[in-house]
């Protein structure tokens, strides 16, 4: 597959130069696991970022980050409410069933792969509180969503209130958290707080945003954090040279590189969107575009060296990244407009 | 803790320059997960190395490598025989219980943390084949062992025959496989074959030997390999930028860097051993030394900037690495001799 | 709740007198667990019944019977296709997630809670064979279905062929297997074979059919049977006085009591059905009736001492049992007709 | 095997007549599962018995009772300290690994299969509180122990204080709880309280004491009880005709039948013990005897129609039951004395 003008996925992008620098700077002997100086900084750095006390632990994948967090809020006999197109349901190879020891994903609908209190209530209200039916223990949302949609602060606040009222945990899959935060804009400070909102835990994604192999599990409850430390090891996710993961994350936080990278990708997505008109299946609120395109139209684009995935029979998905060249994005927008 | 003359652990060492080069060379867009060109090379490279058909999958830790492999040979209701001081029993935070869904570790004794057919038979022969008792399904050995001892080819052959006769799987934890292979010496070709011997699977460790965050699960049974591909994803161990892991491993295999690094560490260990005399608790057959030292003696060494772990009340563990300076090793040997 | 004219559920019925006799006849010292004379008879008795080699193990519940069988055909990383209203999905408190170590239930539609090859294909054909998506390993059907519908021999044959072609296991939840077999009629011999058809395993229900606390897991594959023996113990389902469970099952098989009881319940259901006309939501092919009834109409029936469950807002479920008095069934049919 | 004079096991004994009566009295339609009148009585009856608030749930086996209780106090990443000869370690087919999702049994020594605070401390004090090592979460003791030894009230008090201080749960496997309570003597009221002492949960065994298939999980913490209700269903242990289990248990509590039965068995054991002299390997404090007997001596006894299990090469185990005929016990005692 041609990778000349790549809109396949942000996870195919290379690693940001600042992260290479940071990793090389960490390339000296230090204590193993998370006993090194860099790993030890994480809690404080994320606490500052979010303006509330939290713990942050590196892991190598978003799948692990999501599942380790969810395991703190859903017992094996409980259920996690998520969108029927949520990544944890559709694309993680059954990982929640593994990490949560057989707990059930409970699937709700919702426009743009976003959950709403009403949609969740419609799913869980009919569940009788008897032992024959799995009871919901937690909610998982994705920010930005699987269709590149972003929860607004008031939507998060309502979900938070709902979760609290129903005594459900609230987890955020932030594989593209940076893109959501950038979209919510304003200051980095506010954007991050708005995007994490009232959640109990966050899988803060860096890999799709210029990282190599480090995401952060952010836990706002100290007891959950303690538990995840044990569970991370038990899941084989405590790398012995953790300083290279911490280095990546700290470099991302430095001068808000994570937001700059995400803003770059978002801007490129808007360039593409400008050419899509009513072909867009979803408003573009992050760095993904879902575009109605016939097979023939897709062939035309591919003949121009644009690389992307089909999305069902009649559309395609384009993803921009921290390194997308603006000229490629403009070219793609124009090429689509010209179809 | 002073890291001036570090003999704490090989997992505290930095990353080998060749691996940095290889990772940088991989720093361009490619297919995600293990669809990239480098990851696709692994099976063939390890097949050539071992001279028998195998599959090789990268994962970030030895814990994951061991447990993913063991899960292919031990059902949840079965047991894995390992040494009572095996890393999987003592130091992996219960990971086998997680990955094997509650299967049991069955603990055998054995000199130098090595298992023997007789030792295993003494453990499992009294187990009645009835449903009240957990039945053994597999054996796990460590090469080099937790006390830095190396199984010889004939010992491996006997274990393999025993396992086959009892219809048990045989897995090798090779966190320090390179050190064992180097110790068994001769050509790289023969050393690797001798060290992996008749096993069904091998967790081939690179991280302690100069890597950053990539080990290989090597599976000699295609059905097991197929299963591990699914289970790796399910365990959150399928990294989306897998090319950086593949790059490390391929760089290690290139010109037998893995053997050269291990031989360097082994030689340093012998330098230290030369000063230890009858203080040695175990013959030095890899890169670890267990040395009888009183607290006062350890203080003396630490005052000379040697860093190492206590090992119980009356001894210490020293570990050499790919980057141990020969002069440091000699100095340590002399310092111990001078006590 | 009045239990005067009970149509609540067949699991609320008492125990058949013949089973009491059989249990009392077993009330003398014998070997514990399944080492007693009666338990040892089961394999042969079921082999004779089904006309093909099988093993039969008692357990106390249908939930355990289903899950123990399914665990032999679906790995923890796989999925079991079942109807979206299947009992294992809706009413077993997440038991499949527990027994199958986090495997996924994959929900297909189908009229009358019955699966068809086409319906299953529509669900699983879009699943890419890649590790991000859970792969189907098995199919579970319910005979009679959750809506009291019965798979015909040709339907079972097609499902069996489909399962074989796709290399999927095929399990039958036979909580009301007797009712299905009786409906399929003719000789007991043929009815049982037709009802179990080409399945790999069957949870043969006796409790709803006059039993106290014994169902049979019937396994047509010896390796699966061996595995279930271990897993039954591990799940705490190996009762030490198993002879009382075996006695119940053998009494049920004696002179085809299981078929007679089921035929009685089916006949009672037909008596009720005769009064329901087009109120019936599903054809009555076993001992359950789903009847369109307004809340006011249900009140009228309850005022006449009929006991039953509401089924959603506008209908009710009636279940007949081995002990339903014909006059009660006729009275219920007439009372509904009179509404 | 001759069952003429059976001392094989109390689980081979038949069912007490009072329990048959009670089951037959329950043989009428009632609400399914534990919604029937009898099941609803259990909490109050056990609260009265123990003089402190508790919940009591029936299950069919001691294995299930133990494991359901332990799962409330030990997370999947934790460990349960038990004796190295504890039934849950040796004889339950790995059930704790299943119900506790891979948690680890941590084995302590102790005379007579009894744990002591010192013995537990010796095991767990060396465990570093770091994530590489499984941390203890709970303690499980057996009353009477696997060698028929009984914890005295002061021993239980010390274990309770120790557990509390270390923040560990304390569970009691009471497969032969009645025998221990009877041995501790005095009033039923005091005996039961003394025997359950300060535990968080108790698997109260009835089956070995004249029951058919019902044990009680007794939980002194309401949150644990709520959890077990869900987990019992999930484990396939919620029988739909639960009234027959409740009936057995209530009959056992009626007029302290459980204590009378146990006292009978204990008395028979003392009759046997009287003939054993210094052949006894353990003091007889319940209804089990472990007796040094050569193979030839065992042959002599078996030739006299005594049935029992060998216990290793040089001894035998004899178990008395609620129905052991005093003349058989005396005869056995005399036969041993005459050897």
Coordinates of C-alpha atoms in Angstrom, one line a residue, chain A residues 33-193:
Chain A
X33 CA 10.6 -0.6 36.6
X34 CA 9.0 2.7 37.7
X35 CA 11.6 3.5 40.3
X36 CA 13.5 5.8 38.0
X37 CA 13.5 9.5 38.3
X38 CA 11.3 10.2 35.3
X39 CA 8.6 7.7 36.2
X40 CA 8.5 9.2 39.7
X41 CA 7.6 12.6 38.3
X42 CA 4.5 11.5 36.6
X43 CA 1.9 11.9 39.4
X44 CA 2.9 15.4 40.0
X45 CA 2.9 16.4 36.4
X46 CA -0.5 15.1 35.7
X47 CA -1.9 16.5 39.0
X48 CA -0.7 19.9 37.8
X49 CA -2.1 19.4 34.3
X50 CA -5.6 18.4 35.6
X51 CA -5.7 20.6 38.6
X52 CA -6.8 17.7 40.8
X53 CA -4.9 15.1 42.6
X54 CA -4.2 12.0 40.5
X55 CA -1.8 9.2 39.8
X56 CA -0.4 8.5 36.4
X57 CA 1.1 5.2 35.3
X58 CA 2.6 4.4 31.9
X59 CA 1.6 1.4 29.9
X60 CA 2.4 0.4 26.4
X61 CA -1.1 0.4 24.8
X62 CA -4.4 2.0 25.1
X63 CA -6.0 -1.4 25.4
X64 CA -4.1 -2.0 28.6
X65 CA -4.8 1.5 29.8
X66 CA -8.5 1.2 29.3
X67 CA -8.8 -2.3 30.8
X68 CA -6.6 -1.6 33.9
X69 CA -8.7 1.4 34.7
X70 CA -12.0 -0.3 34.1
X71 CA -11.0 -3.2 36.3
X72 CA -10.9 -0.9 39.3
X73 CA -14.5 0.1 38.9
X74 CA -16.3 -3.0 37.6
X75 CA -16.3 -6.3 39.5
X76 CA -16.1 -9.6 37.5
X77 CA -19.8 -10.1 38.0
X78 CA -20.7 -6.6 36.8
X79 CA -21.0 -4.8 33.5
X80 CA -19.5 -1.8 31.7
X81 CA -21.8 0.4 29.6
X82 CA -20.2 1.5 26.4
X83 CA -21.3 2.5 23.0
X84 CA -22.0 -0.3 20.6
X85 CA -19.3 1.0 18.4
X86 CA -16.8 1.6 21.2
X87 CA -13.3 0.5 20.6
X88 CA -13.3 -1.7 23.7
X89 CA -16.3 -3.6 22.3
X90 CA -15.3 -3.8 18.6
X91 CA -11.5 -3.6 18.3
X92 CA -9.7 -4.8 21.4
X93 CA -9.9 -8.6 20.8
X94 CA -12.0 -9.2 23.9
X95 CA -9.5 -7.5 26.2
X96 CA -12.1 -6.2 28.7
X97 CA -13.3 -9.8 29.2
X98 CA -9.8 -10.8 30.1
X99 CA -8.8 -7.9 32.4
X100 CA -12.2 -7.7 34.0
X101 CA -12.4 -11.5 34.5
X102 CA -15.6 -12.0 32.4
X103 CA -17.5 -8.8 33.2
X104 CA -19.9 -7.8 30.4
X105 CA -19.9 -5.0 28.0
X106 CA -23.4 -3.5 27.8
X107 CA -24.0 -1.8 24.6
X108 CA -25.9 1.5 24.2
X109 CA -26.6 3.5 21.1
X110 CA -25.9 7.2 20.6
X111 CA -25.2 9.5 17.7
X112 CA -21.6 9.8 16.7
X113 CA -20.6 7.0 19.0
X114 CA -21.3 9.3 21.9
X115 CA -23.2 8.2 25.0
X116 CA -25.8 10.3 26.7
X117 CA -27.5 9.9 30.1
X118 CA -30.8 9.2 28.3
X119 CA -29.2 6.5 26.1
X120 CA -27.6 4.8 29.0
X121 CA -30.8 5.0 31.1
X122 CA -32.7 3.4 28.2
X123 CA -30.3 0.5 28.4
X124 CA -30.0 0.0 32.1
X125 CA -33.4 1.0 33.5
X126 CA -35.0 -2.2 32.3
X127 CA -32.4 -4.3 34.1
X128 CA -34.0 -5.7 37.2
X129 CA -31.9 -5.6 40.3
X130 CA -31.9 -9.4 40.6
X131 CA -29.0 -11.8 40.4
X132 CA -30.1 -13.3 37.1
X133 CA -29.1 -10.1 35.3
X134 CA -25.7 -8.5 35.1
X135 CA -25.8 -5.2 36.9
X136 CA -24.0 -2.2 35.4
X137 CA -21.0 -1.0 37.5
X138 CA -19.4 1.5 35.2
X139 CA -19.6 3.6 32.1
X140 CA -16.9 4.0 29.5
X141 CA -16.9 6.9 27.0
X142 CA -14.4 7.8 24.3
X143 CA -13.0 11.3 23.9
X144 CA -12.8 12.0 21.0
X145 CA -15.3 9.3 20.0
X146 CA -14.8 6.6 17.5
X147 CA -16.4 8.9 14.9
X148 CA -14.1 11.8 15.8
X149 CA -16.8 13.6 17.9
X150 CA -16.0 15.5 21.0
X151 CA -17.9 15.6 24.2
X152 CA -18.5 19.2 25.3
X153 CA -17.9 20.2 29.0
X154 CA -21.6 20.3 29.7
X155 CA -22.1 16.9 28.2
X156 CA -19.4 15.5 30.4
X157 CA -20.9 17.2 33.4
X158 CA -24.2 15.6 32.7
X159 CA -22.6 12.2 32.3
X160 CA -20.7 12.7 35.5
X161 CA -23.8 13.6 37.4
X162 CA -25.6 10.7 36.0
X163 CA -22.8 8.3 36.8
X164 CA -22.7 9.6 40.3
X165 CA -26.4 9.4 40.8
X166 CA -26.5 5.8 39.6
X167 CA -23.3 4.9 41.5
X168 CA -21.4 4.0 38.4
X169 CA -17.8 4.5 37.7
X170 CA -16.9 6.7 34.8
X171 CA -13.9 6.0 32.6
X172 CA -12.7 7.9 29.6
X173 CA -10.9 6.2 26.7
X174 CA -8.7 9.0 25.5
X175 CA -6.8 7.4 22.7
X176 CA -7.3 10.7 20.9
X177 CA -7.7 12.8 24.1
X178 CA -5.3 15.4 22.8
X179 CA -7.4 16.0 19.7
X180 CA -10.5 16.4 21.8
X181 CA -8.7 18.8 24.1
X182 CA -7.3 20.8 21.2
X183 CA -10.8 21.0 19.7
X184 CA -12.2 22.3 22.9
X185 CA -9.5 24.8 22.6
X186 CA -8.7 27.9 24.6
X187 CA -5.8 27.4 27.0
X188 CA -4.1 24.1 27.4
X189 CA -5.0 24.3 31.0
X190 CA -8.7 24.6 30.5
X191 CA -8.8 22.3 27.5
X192 CA -7.4 19.4 29.5
X193 CA -9.7 19.9 32.4

